[in-house]
Short mmCIF file of C-alpha atoms and ligand atoms in Angstrom, two decimals:
data_model
loop_
_atom_site.label_atom_id
_atom_site.label_comp_id
_atom_site.label_asym_id
_atom_site.label_seq_id
_atom_site.Cartn_x
_atom_site.Cartn_y
_atom_site.Cartn_z
CA MET H 1 -75.94 150.94 67.51
CA SER H 2 -78.14 148.37 69.14
CA LEU H 3 -80.92 150.79 70.20
CA ILE H 4 -81.99 154.01 69.13
CA ALA H 5 -84.97 156.25 70.20
CA SER H 6 -87.42 155.85 67.30
CA PRO H 7 -87.66 153.52 64.31
CA PRO H 8 -85.77 154.53 61.36
CA ARG H 9 -87.02 154.84 57.69
CA ALA H 10 -87.05 151.07 56.78
CA THR H 11 -86.89 152.08 53.20
CA SER H 12 -84.64 153.73 50.82
CA PRO H 13 -84.36 155.84 47.67
CA ALA H 14 -84.98 153.00 45.29
CA GLN H 15 -86.88 150.53 47.51
CA ALA H 16 -85.04 147.65 45.55
CA PRO H 17 -83.69 144.68 47.45
CA PRO H 18 -79.99 144.50 47.21
CA SER H 19 -79.83 140.90 47.05
CA VAL H 20 -79.46 138.66 44.15
CA GLY H 21 -77.59 135.85 46.02
CA ASN H 22 -78.66 133.60 48.90
CA ALA H 23 -79.57 136.26 51.35
CA THR H 24 -83.25 136.18 52.09
CA ALA H 25 -84.06 138.82 54.69
CA LEU H 26 -83.13 140.98 57.32
CA VAL H 27 -83.58 139.33 60.63
CA CYS H 28 -83.77 140.79 64.07
CA ARG H 29 -80.84 139.48 66.50
CA GLU H 30 -83.32 139.76 69.35
CA CYS H 31 -86.84 138.58 68.41
CA GLY H 32 -86.29 136.97 64.96
CA GLU H 33 -88.72 139.25 63.26
CA ARG H 34 -87.98 139.35 59.57
CA GLN H 35 -87.88 142.39 57.03
CA PRO H 36 -87.19 142.71 53.40
CA LEU H 37 -83.57 143.56 52.29
CA THR H 38 -83.75 147.25 52.17
CA ALA H 39 -81.81 150.14 54.16
CA GLY H 40 -83.40 149.05 57.49
CA TYR H 41 -81.23 148.49 60.53
CA VAL H 42 -83.63 148.47 63.63
CA CYS H 43 -86.30 145.67 64.17
CA ALA H 44 -89.77 147.41 63.60
CA GLU H 45 -91.16 145.15 66.51
CA CYS H 46 -88.28 145.33 69.30
CA PHE H 47 -85.70 147.77 68.13
CA GLY H 48 -83.28 145.06 68.23
CA PRO H 49 -80.53 145.15 65.67
CA LEU H 50 -81.01 143.43 62.15
CA GLU H 51 -78.46 141.36 60.47
CA VAL H 52 -78.74 139.48 57.13
CA GLY H 53 -80.11 136.01 57.11
CA TYR H 54 -79.58 133.49 54.27
CA GLN H 55 -80.79 130.25 52.92
CA LEU H 56 -77.42 128.76 52.28
CA PRO H 57 -77.09 125.68 50.01
CA ALA H 58 -74.28 123.11 50.20
CA LEU H 59 -71.30 124.62 48.50
CA ARG H 60 -68.19 122.95 46.88
CA ARG H 61 -64.65 124.07 47.67
CA ALA H 62 -63.79 123.94 44.07
CA VAL H 63 -66.26 126.40 43.02
CA ILE H 64 -64.87 129.02 45.67
CA GLU H 65 -61.23 128.00 44.72
CA ALA H 66 -61.93 128.98 41.11
CA GLY H 67 -63.18 132.39 42.11
CA PRO H 68 -61.43 135.69 42.20
CA GLN H 69 -58.51 136.33 44.38
CA SER H 70 -60.31 138.79 46.64
CA MET H 71 -63.20 138.63 49.00
CA TRP H 72 -65.59 138.18 46.22
CA ARG H 73 -64.51 134.49 45.94
CA TYR H 74 -67.14 134.08 48.81
CA ALA H 75 -70.10 135.77 47.11
CA PRO H 76 -72.59 132.97 47.35
CA LEU H 77 -72.09 133.72 51.32
CA LEU H 78 -72.54 137.35 51.06
CA PRO H 79 -75.70 139.61 50.69
CA VAL H 80 -74.74 141.19 47.51
CA ALA H 81 -73.32 139.49 44.11
CA PRO H 82 -70.06 140.97 42.71
CA GLU H 83 -71.29 142.34 39.46
CA ILE H 84 -70.92 146.01 40.18
CA THR H 85 -67.58 145.45 42.11
CA GLU H 86 -66.02 143.41 39.30
CA ARG H 87 -66.30 146.36 37.07
CA GLY H 88 -64.68 149.04 39.25
CA GLY H 89 -64.16 148.09 42.98
CA LEU H 90 -60.93 148.04 44.96
CA GLN H 91 -60.80 144.22 45.26
CA PRO H 92 -60.27 143.88 49.00
CA GLY H 93 -59.31 140.49 50.78
CA TRP H 94 -57.42 137.27 49.99
CA THR H 95 -54.80 138.75 52.30
CA PRO H 96 -51.95 136.70 53.54
CA LEU H 97 -52.17 134.22 56.42
CA VAL H 98 -48.72 134.29 57.83
CA ARG H 99 -47.09 131.50 59.60
CA ALA H 100 -45.55 133.18 62.77
CA ASP H 101 -42.97 130.55 63.82
CA ARG H 102 -40.34 133.12 65.31
CA LEU H 103 -43.24 134.73 67.23
CA ALA H 104 -44.37 131.35 68.33
CA ARG H 105 -40.83 130.13 69.46
CA GLU H 106 -40.46 133.52 71.42
CA LEU H 107 -43.68 132.94 73.32
CA GLY H 108 -43.48 129.11 73.52
CA VAL H 109 -46.54 128.10 71.85
CA ARG H 110 -46.88 125.36 69.38
CA ARG H 111 -48.49 126.97 66.10
CA LEU H 112 -49.29 130.53 65.42
CA TRP H 113 -50.73 132.45 62.44
CA VAL H 114 -51.18 136.11 61.81
CA LYS H 115 -54.01 137.02 59.32
CA ASP H 116 -52.52 140.20 57.88
CA ASP H 117 -55.29 142.40 56.73
CA SER H 118 -52.82 145.50 56.41
CA ALA H 119 -52.47 144.01 52.95
CA ASN H 120 -55.79 145.42 51.87
CA PRO H 121 -56.13 148.54 49.56
CA THR H 122 -56.42 151.16 52.31
CA HIS H 123 -54.73 148.83 54.84
CA PRO H 124 -57.29 147.87 57.43
CA PHE H 125 -59.99 145.08 57.11
CA LYS H 126 -62.46 147.83 56.82
CA ASP H 127 -62.21 147.60 52.89
CA ARG H 128 -64.02 144.54 53.19
CA VAL H 129 -67.05 145.87 55.05
CA VAL H 130 -67.11 148.98 52.65
CA ALA H 131 -67.01 147.00 49.69
CA ILE H 132 -70.31 145.19 50.70
CA ALA H 133 -71.82 148.36 51.95
CA LEU H 134 -71.16 150.21 48.77
CA GLU H 135 -72.29 147.30 46.64
CA ALA H 136 -75.56 147.42 48.74
CA ALA H 137 -75.85 151.33 48.51
CA GLU H 138 -75.53 151.25 44.69
CA ARG H 139 -78.35 148.72 44.51
CA LEU H 140 -80.52 150.62 46.97
CA GLY H 141 -80.03 153.81 44.82
CA PHE H 142 -77.96 155.89 47.21
CA GLY H 143 -75.73 158.40 45.45
CA THR H 144 -74.02 159.56 48.60
CA VAL H 145 -72.29 157.30 51.05
CA ALA H 146 -71.43 158.44 54.68
CA CYS H 147 -70.01 156.94 57.79
CA ALA H 148 -69.17 157.54 61.53
CA SER H 149 -65.55 156.31 61.97
CA THR H 150 -62.63 155.99 64.33
CA GLY H 151 -60.44 156.37 61.44
CA ASN H 152 -59.92 153.24 59.33
CA LEU H 153 -63.52 153.28 58.05
CA ALA H 154 -63.06 156.96 56.80
CA ASN H 155 -60.21 155.72 54.90
CA ALA H 156 -61.99 152.79 53.28
CA VAL H 157 -65.21 154.90 52.62
CA ALA H 158 -63.38 157.81 50.92
CA ALA H 159 -61.09 155.51 48.76
CA ALA H 160 -63.96 153.15 47.53
CA ALA H 161 -66.40 155.95 46.98
CA ALA H 162 -63.86 157.61 44.90
CA ARG H 163 -63.14 154.74 42.92
CA ARG H 164 -66.88 154.16 42.24
CA GLY H 165 -67.72 157.83 41.51
CA LEU H 166 -69.95 158.26 44.51
CA ARG H 167 -69.95 161.27 46.94
CA SER H 168 -68.70 160.42 50.42
CA VAL H 169 -69.36 162.16 53.47
CA VAL H 170 -67.28 160.96 56.48
CA PHE H 171 -67.41 161.94 60.04
CA VAL H 172 -64.56 161.34 62.52
CA PRO H 173 -63.39 162.74 65.92
CA SER H 174 -61.21 165.65 65.53
CA ASP H 175 -58.36 164.30 67.55
CA LEU H 176 -57.60 161.38 65.01
CA GLU H 177 -54.02 160.59 64.10
CA ALA H 178 -52.63 162.82 61.35
CA GLY H 179 -51.96 159.64 59.35
CA LYS H 180 -55.91 158.95 59.28
CA ILE H 181 -56.85 162.26 58.36
CA VAL H 182 -54.37 162.49 55.52
CA THR H 183 -55.30 159.11 54.17
CA THR H 184 -58.78 160.09 54.05
CA ALA H 185 -58.88 163.61 52.87
CA VAL H 186 -56.59 162.90 49.79
CA TYR H 187 -59.41 161.07 48.10
CA GLY H 188 -61.26 164.20 47.79
CA GLY H 189 -64.57 163.29 49.59
CA THR H 190 -66.11 165.41 52.30
CA LEU H 191 -64.39 164.99 55.68
CA VAL H 192 -66.29 166.32 58.74
CA ALA H 193 -63.97 166.32 62.03
CA VAL H 194 -66.35 166.44 65.13
CA ASN H 195 -65.01 167.89 68.54
CA GLY H 196 -65.94 164.84 70.42
CA SER H 197 -65.34 161.20 70.96
CA TYR H 198 -66.32 158.52 68.51
CA ASP H 199 -69.50 157.78 70.50
CA ASP H 200 -70.50 161.62 70.02
CA VAL H 201 -69.80 161.21 66.26
CA ASN H 202 -71.87 158.00 66.15
CA ARG H 203 -74.77 159.64 67.78
CA LEU H 204 -74.47 162.61 65.40
CA CYS H 205 -74.56 160.33 62.38
CA SER H 206 -77.79 158.68 63.65
CA GLU H 207 -79.58 161.97 63.61
CA VAL H 208 -77.96 162.90 60.15
CA ALA H 209 -78.91 159.52 58.75
CA ALA H 210 -82.59 160.13 59.94
CA GLU H 211 -82.73 163.36 57.84
CA GLN H 212 -80.70 162.68 54.76
CA ASP H 213 -81.12 160.19 52.22
CA TRP H 214 -77.38 158.99 52.49
CA GLY H 215 -76.32 155.51 52.70
CA PHE H 216 -74.22 155.40 56.21
CA VAL H 217 -72.26 152.26 55.75
CA ASN H 218 -72.19 151.61 59.59
CA VAL H 219 -75.88 153.12 60.42
CA ASN H 220 -78.57 152.13 57.84
CA LEU H 221 -76.44 149.98 55.76
CA ARG H 222 -74.90 148.18 58.98
CA PRO H 223 -76.53 145.03 58.38
CA TYR H 224 -74.73 144.67 54.90
CA TYR H 225 -71.68 146.31 56.04
CA ALA H 226 -71.09 143.78 58.87
CA GLU H 227 -71.28 140.84 56.59
CA GLY H 228 -68.04 141.96 55.04
CA SER H 229 -66.15 140.76 58.23
CA LYS H 230 -67.12 137.30 57.57
CA THR H 231 -64.57 137.08 54.75
CA VAL H 232 -61.71 137.19 57.28
CA GLY H 233 -62.97 134.01 58.78
CA TYR H 234 -63.85 132.34 55.39
CA GLU H 235 -60.24 133.26 54.23
CA VAL H 236 -58.48 131.89 57.47
CA ALA H 237 -60.34 128.52 57.10
CA GLU H 238 -59.71 128.18 53.35
CA GLN H 239 -55.91 129.23 53.82
CA LEU H 240 -55.57 126.68 56.52
CA GLY H 241 -56.74 124.02 54.04
CA TRP H 242 -60.48 124.27 54.58
CA ARG H 243 -60.52 123.91 58.59
CA THR H 244 -61.05 126.06 61.57
CA PRO H 245 -58.16 126.88 63.76
CA ASP H 246 -58.33 125.88 67.57
CA ALA H 247 -58.38 129.77 68.50
CA VAL H 248 -58.57 133.15 67.00
CA VAL H 249 -57.91 136.36 68.77
CA SER H 250 -59.80 139.45 67.43
CA PRO H 251 -59.49 143.03 68.34
CA VAL H 252 -62.95 144.41 69.84
CA ALA H 253 -64.05 147.91 68.88
CA SER H 254 -67.94 147.81 68.04
CA GLY H 255 -67.42 144.04 68.40
CA SER H 256 -68.69 143.19 65.12
CA LEU H 257 -65.60 141.62 63.51
CA LEU H 258 -65.34 139.20 66.48
CA THR H 259 -68.94 138.10 66.06
CA LYS H 260 -68.58 137.92 62.26
CA VAL H 261 -65.53 135.59 62.35
CA ASP H 262 -67.60 133.17 64.45
CA LYS H 263 -70.58 133.54 62.07
CA ALA H 264 -68.15 132.71 59.17
CA PHE H 265 -66.92 129.55 60.89
CA ARG H 266 -70.37 128.32 61.50
CA GLU H 267 -71.73 128.75 58.01
CA LEU H 268 -68.56 127.18 56.59
CA ALA H 269 -69.50 124.20 58.66
CA ALA H 270 -73.22 124.37 57.67
CA THR H 271 -72.56 124.53 54.21
CA GLY H 272 -70.27 121.55 54.34
CA LEU H 273 -67.13 123.65 53.26
CA VAL H 274 -65.24 122.69 56.58
CA GLU H 275 -65.78 119.86 59.25
CA ALA H 276 -67.53 121.29 62.46
CA THR H 277 -64.67 121.18 64.95
CA PRO H 278 -64.60 123.40 68.19
CA TYR H 279 -62.71 126.54 68.23
CA ARG H 280 -62.31 129.45 70.68
CA VAL H 281 -62.79 133.09 69.98
CA PHE H 282 -60.80 135.46 72.09
CA GLY H 283 -61.15 139.45 72.06
CA ALA H 284 -58.74 141.96 72.59
CA GLN H 285 -59.26 145.53 73.90
CA ALA H 286 -57.15 148.43 75.23
CA THR H 287 -57.52 149.09 78.81
CA GLY H 288 -58.34 152.69 78.22
CA CYS H 289 -61.26 151.44 76.21
CA SER H 290 -62.21 147.98 77.68
CA PRO H 291 -65.99 147.87 78.20
CA VAL H 292 -66.36 144.50 76.83
CA ALA H 293 -63.46 142.98 78.67
CA ALA H 294 -64.68 144.33 81.71
CA ALA H 295 -68.13 142.99 81.29
CA PHE H 296 -66.60 139.55 80.40
CA ARG H 297 -64.52 139.50 83.77
CA ALA H 298 -67.53 140.78 85.83
CA GLY H 299 -69.71 138.07 84.21
CA HIS H 300 -72.27 140.78 83.00
CA ASP H 301 -74.47 140.32 79.84
CA VAL H 302 -74.74 144.11 79.45
CA VAL H 303 -71.62 146.36 78.46
CA ARG H 304 -71.49 149.49 80.56
CA PRO H 305 -70.22 152.43 78.29
CA VAL H 306 -66.92 154.11 79.00
CA ARG H 307 -65.14 157.42 77.82
CA PRO H 308 -62.10 156.13 75.76
CA ASP H 309 -58.55 157.16 76.67
CA THR H 310 -55.93 155.12 74.60
CA ILE H 311 -53.49 155.30 71.89
CA ALA H 312 -55.56 152.48 70.12
CA LYS H 313 -57.95 154.98 68.56
CA SER H 314 -59.20 152.54 65.86
CA LEU H 315 -60.58 150.46 69.04
CA ALA H 316 -61.76 153.40 70.88
CA ILE H 317 -65.60 152.86 71.03
CA GLY H 318 -66.83 153.40 74.38
CA ASN H 319 -70.39 152.16 73.52
CA PRO H 320 -69.92 149.14 71.46
CA ALA H 321 -73.04 148.08 69.56
CA ASP H 322 -72.03 144.53 69.19
CA GLY H 323 -70.53 144.27 72.72
CA PRO H 324 -73.21 141.82 74.00
CA TYR H 325 -73.10 139.63 71.13
CA ALA H 326 -69.23 139.49 71.33
CA LEU H 327 -69.61 138.25 74.91
CA ASP H 328 -72.20 135.61 73.87
CA VAL H 329 -69.72 134.23 70.99
CA VAL H 330 -66.61 134.36 73.64
CA ARG H 331 -68.49 132.64 76.25
CA ARG H 332 -70.26 130.01 73.92
CA THR H 333 -66.89 129.10 72.43
CA GLY H 334 -65.19 128.91 75.64
CA GLY H 335 -62.72 132.00 74.85
CA ALA H 336 -61.99 135.00 76.80
CA ILE H 337 -61.68 139.10 76.37
CA GLY H 338 -58.63 140.65 77.56
CA ASP H 339 -57.16 144.14 77.79
CA VAL H 340 -53.67 145.66 77.74
CA SER H 341 -52.19 149.01 78.56
CA ASP H 342 -50.90 151.59 76.19
CA ALA H 343 -47.27 150.64 76.99
CA GLU H 344 -48.10 146.96 76.40
CA ILE H 345 -49.75 147.82 73.12
CA VAL H 346 -46.52 149.42 72.07
CA GLU H 347 -44.65 146.42 73.12
CA GLY H 348 -46.96 144.15 71.16
CA ILE H 349 -46.39 146.14 68.21
CA ARG H 350 -42.40 145.87 68.59
CA LEU H 351 -42.71 142.19 69.36
CA LEU H 352 -44.52 141.49 66.16
CA ALA H 353 -42.27 143.57 64.04
CA ARG H 354 -39.13 142.21 65.79
CA THR H 355 -39.96 138.46 65.34
CA GLU H 356 -41.97 138.52 62.08
CA GLY H 357 -41.28 141.69 60.02
CA LEU H 358 -45.04 142.70 60.27
CA PHE H 359 -45.59 146.33 61.33
CA ALA H 360 -49.11 146.56 62.84
CA GLU H 361 -51.21 149.53 63.82
CA THR H 362 -52.25 149.99 67.31
CA ALA H 363 -54.99 147.59 67.04
CA GLY H 364 -52.69 144.67 66.02
CA GLY H 365 -50.48 145.71 69.11
CA VAL H 366 -53.66 145.21 71.15
CA VAL H 367 -53.99 141.63 69.73
CA VAL H 368 -50.49 140.59 70.14
CA ALA H 369 -50.24 141.94 73.62
CA THR H 370 -53.53 140.50 74.68
CA TYR H 371 -52.52 137.04 73.51
CA VAL H 372 -49.29 137.48 75.45
CA LYS H 373 -51.47 138.28 78.40
CA LEU H 374 -53.85 135.67 78.06
CA LEU H 375 -51.11 133.09 77.80
CA ALA H 376 -49.54 134.31 80.85
CA GLN H 377 -52.88 134.08 82.60
CA GLY H 378 -53.52 130.55 81.49
CA LEU H 379 -56.53 131.53 79.40
CA VAL H 380 -55.43 130.59 76.17
CA ASP H 381 -53.85 127.15 75.57
CA PRO H 382 -50.21 127.34 74.45
CA ASP H 383 -50.96 124.01 72.26
CA ALA H 384 -53.90 125.40 70.54
CA GLU H 385 -53.27 126.44 67.02
CA THR H 386 -53.94 130.13 67.02
CA VAL H 387 -54.49 132.87 64.63
CA LEU H 388 -54.01 136.50 65.56
CA LEU H 389 -55.90 139.00 63.57
CA ASN H 390 -53.80 141.97 62.46
CA THR H 391 -56.35 144.42 61.02
CA GLY H 392 -54.28 147.44 60.32
CA ASP H 393 -51.05 149.00 59.21
CA GLY H 394 -48.52 150.50 61.62
CA LEU H 395 -47.76 153.21 59.09
CA LYS H 396 -51.06 155.12 60.00
CA THR H 397 -50.32 155.30 63.75
CA LEU H 398 -46.42 156.12 63.72
CA ASP H 399 -46.84 158.48 66.84
CA ALA H 400 -47.66 155.42 69.02
CA VAL H 401 -44.07 154.15 68.39
CA ALA H 402 -42.12 157.03 67.32
CA PRO H 403 -40.71 157.74 70.85
CA VAL H 404 -39.40 154.03 71.08
CA ALA H 405 -38.59 153.40 67.41
CA ARG H 406 -35.38 155.64 67.07
CA PRO H 407 -32.10 155.30 65.20
CA THR H 408 -29.60 153.33 66.98
CA ALA H 409 -27.04 155.88 66.53
CA THR H 410 -26.60 159.16 64.87
CA ILE H 411 -23.17 159.68 63.61
CA ASP H 412 -21.06 161.92 61.29
CA PRO H 413 -20.14 160.30 57.95
CA SER H 414 -16.80 158.89 58.77
CA TYR H 415 -15.53 155.54 59.54
CA ALA H 416 -13.92 156.65 63.01
CA ALA H 417 -17.38 158.22 64.01
CA PHE H 418 -18.84 154.64 63.14
CA THR H 419 -16.39 152.54 65.08
CA ALA H 420 -16.76 154.99 68.02
CA THR H 421 -20.39 153.71 68.34
CA GLY H 422 -19.12 150.17 69.10
CA LEU H 423 -21.47 148.95 66.59
CA GLU H 424 -18.91 146.98 64.18
CA ASP H 425 -18.53 143.34 64.53
C1 PLP Q 501 -62.65 148.90 62.96
C2 PLP Q 501 -61.43 148.22 63.28
C3 PLP Q 501 -61.48 147.13 64.12
C4 PLP Q 501 -62.48 146.49 64.98
O1 PLP Q 501 -63.95 146.64 64.42
P1 PLP Q 501 -65.26 146.15 65.00
O2 PLP Q 501 -65.73 145.35 63.89
O3 PLP Q 501 -65.95 147.48 65.09
O4 PLP Q 501 -64.94 145.46 66.45
C5 PLP Q 501 -60.33 146.54 64.44
N1 PLP Q 501 -58.96 146.89 63.99
C6 PLP Q 501 -58.96 148.00 63.09
C7 PLP Q 501 -57.74 148.37 62.53
C8 PLP Q 501 -60.18 148.58 62.66
O5 PLP Q 501 -60.13 149.78 61.97
ZN1 ZN Q 502 -87.05 142.40 67.04
#
């Protein structure tokens, strides 16, 4: 959340800074005020959101290449070092960057890639942000970790907390997909289903966080949590041979991932790991929850909250905390933000599955379909080497495609019945 009514506790049970690396302070994104690396998340001066600031040294590619095959290979660019994680974490990251030639040919574009983050331990990119948040939580002395989630974060927190032996309390909207309730509850933590939208859940969690000494990964630990998303950008660049693509298309829920991919590209250039070349960042939303796309089209700097109504539940944040920052990034880089209907989302999922053998969740369908639409509108260059971010796994949102993903035929077990279908060559 970018603004709250009163300043939060800026300290934590242990009071110890979580950093041992190159992070130096929590820095206000609005006024630049610096605070120590504790569980603070709102500027004491102006109530603006805080993010982790660094003193980044020049880095060598070979050192990173020799690191673990996980997001922790980028530890020098993250706010926590990986010692605790190496003992017991789930090791997210280093997911495949898949060359999508068949999809590219179908769309008439030159070179296309899919960053397939469904390959993470609980199958969304959220495992990355949770790894950082729980690392910070343990260093700050929190024994209980919590979150407000649209589903995938709940999965990731419950799993990572189980792995580390931490207590977890996760809050979700009660109308979540069954696939996300089951894949959270199975890890044995506390799962609270709230009769309300994600934005109601998030508000409730701000209240709970003010009263309980819990590490809320996306509330009082949000500055650390958000840094985990940078590793998507680092990996894309390293997997392209240490260069940034011409364009990247990111889904937008709170807007954090989109802004952090940009932060990652800028840091890679600043540390000398890649040459600074121009890139455009594009955002993708479901029309049923498209406040950032609407603000982009209207030329507004502020994002007017909406009440979400879409099958893309993992993106259903009606009041996105990082919406204005996502707008900044997209405008600064010359990108755009588009949105697609639920029917187009389903078509996007099927198109990616049919052409590349990748089954994305609804958020991935939003990205593919938005890319198709932006191409048609001439807002993205078909000659630009483009990376589509697939952030989740289709197995968690089966209901979205179940009506259109049916058997070709259902027959009796006889050859006569088979030939009667007309399916034989
Ligand atoms: C959370 C989530 C996103 C978007 O995350 P933000 O950083 O909040 O914009 C995208 N895709 C999936 C599958 C997610 O779970
Ligand atoms: Zn400030």
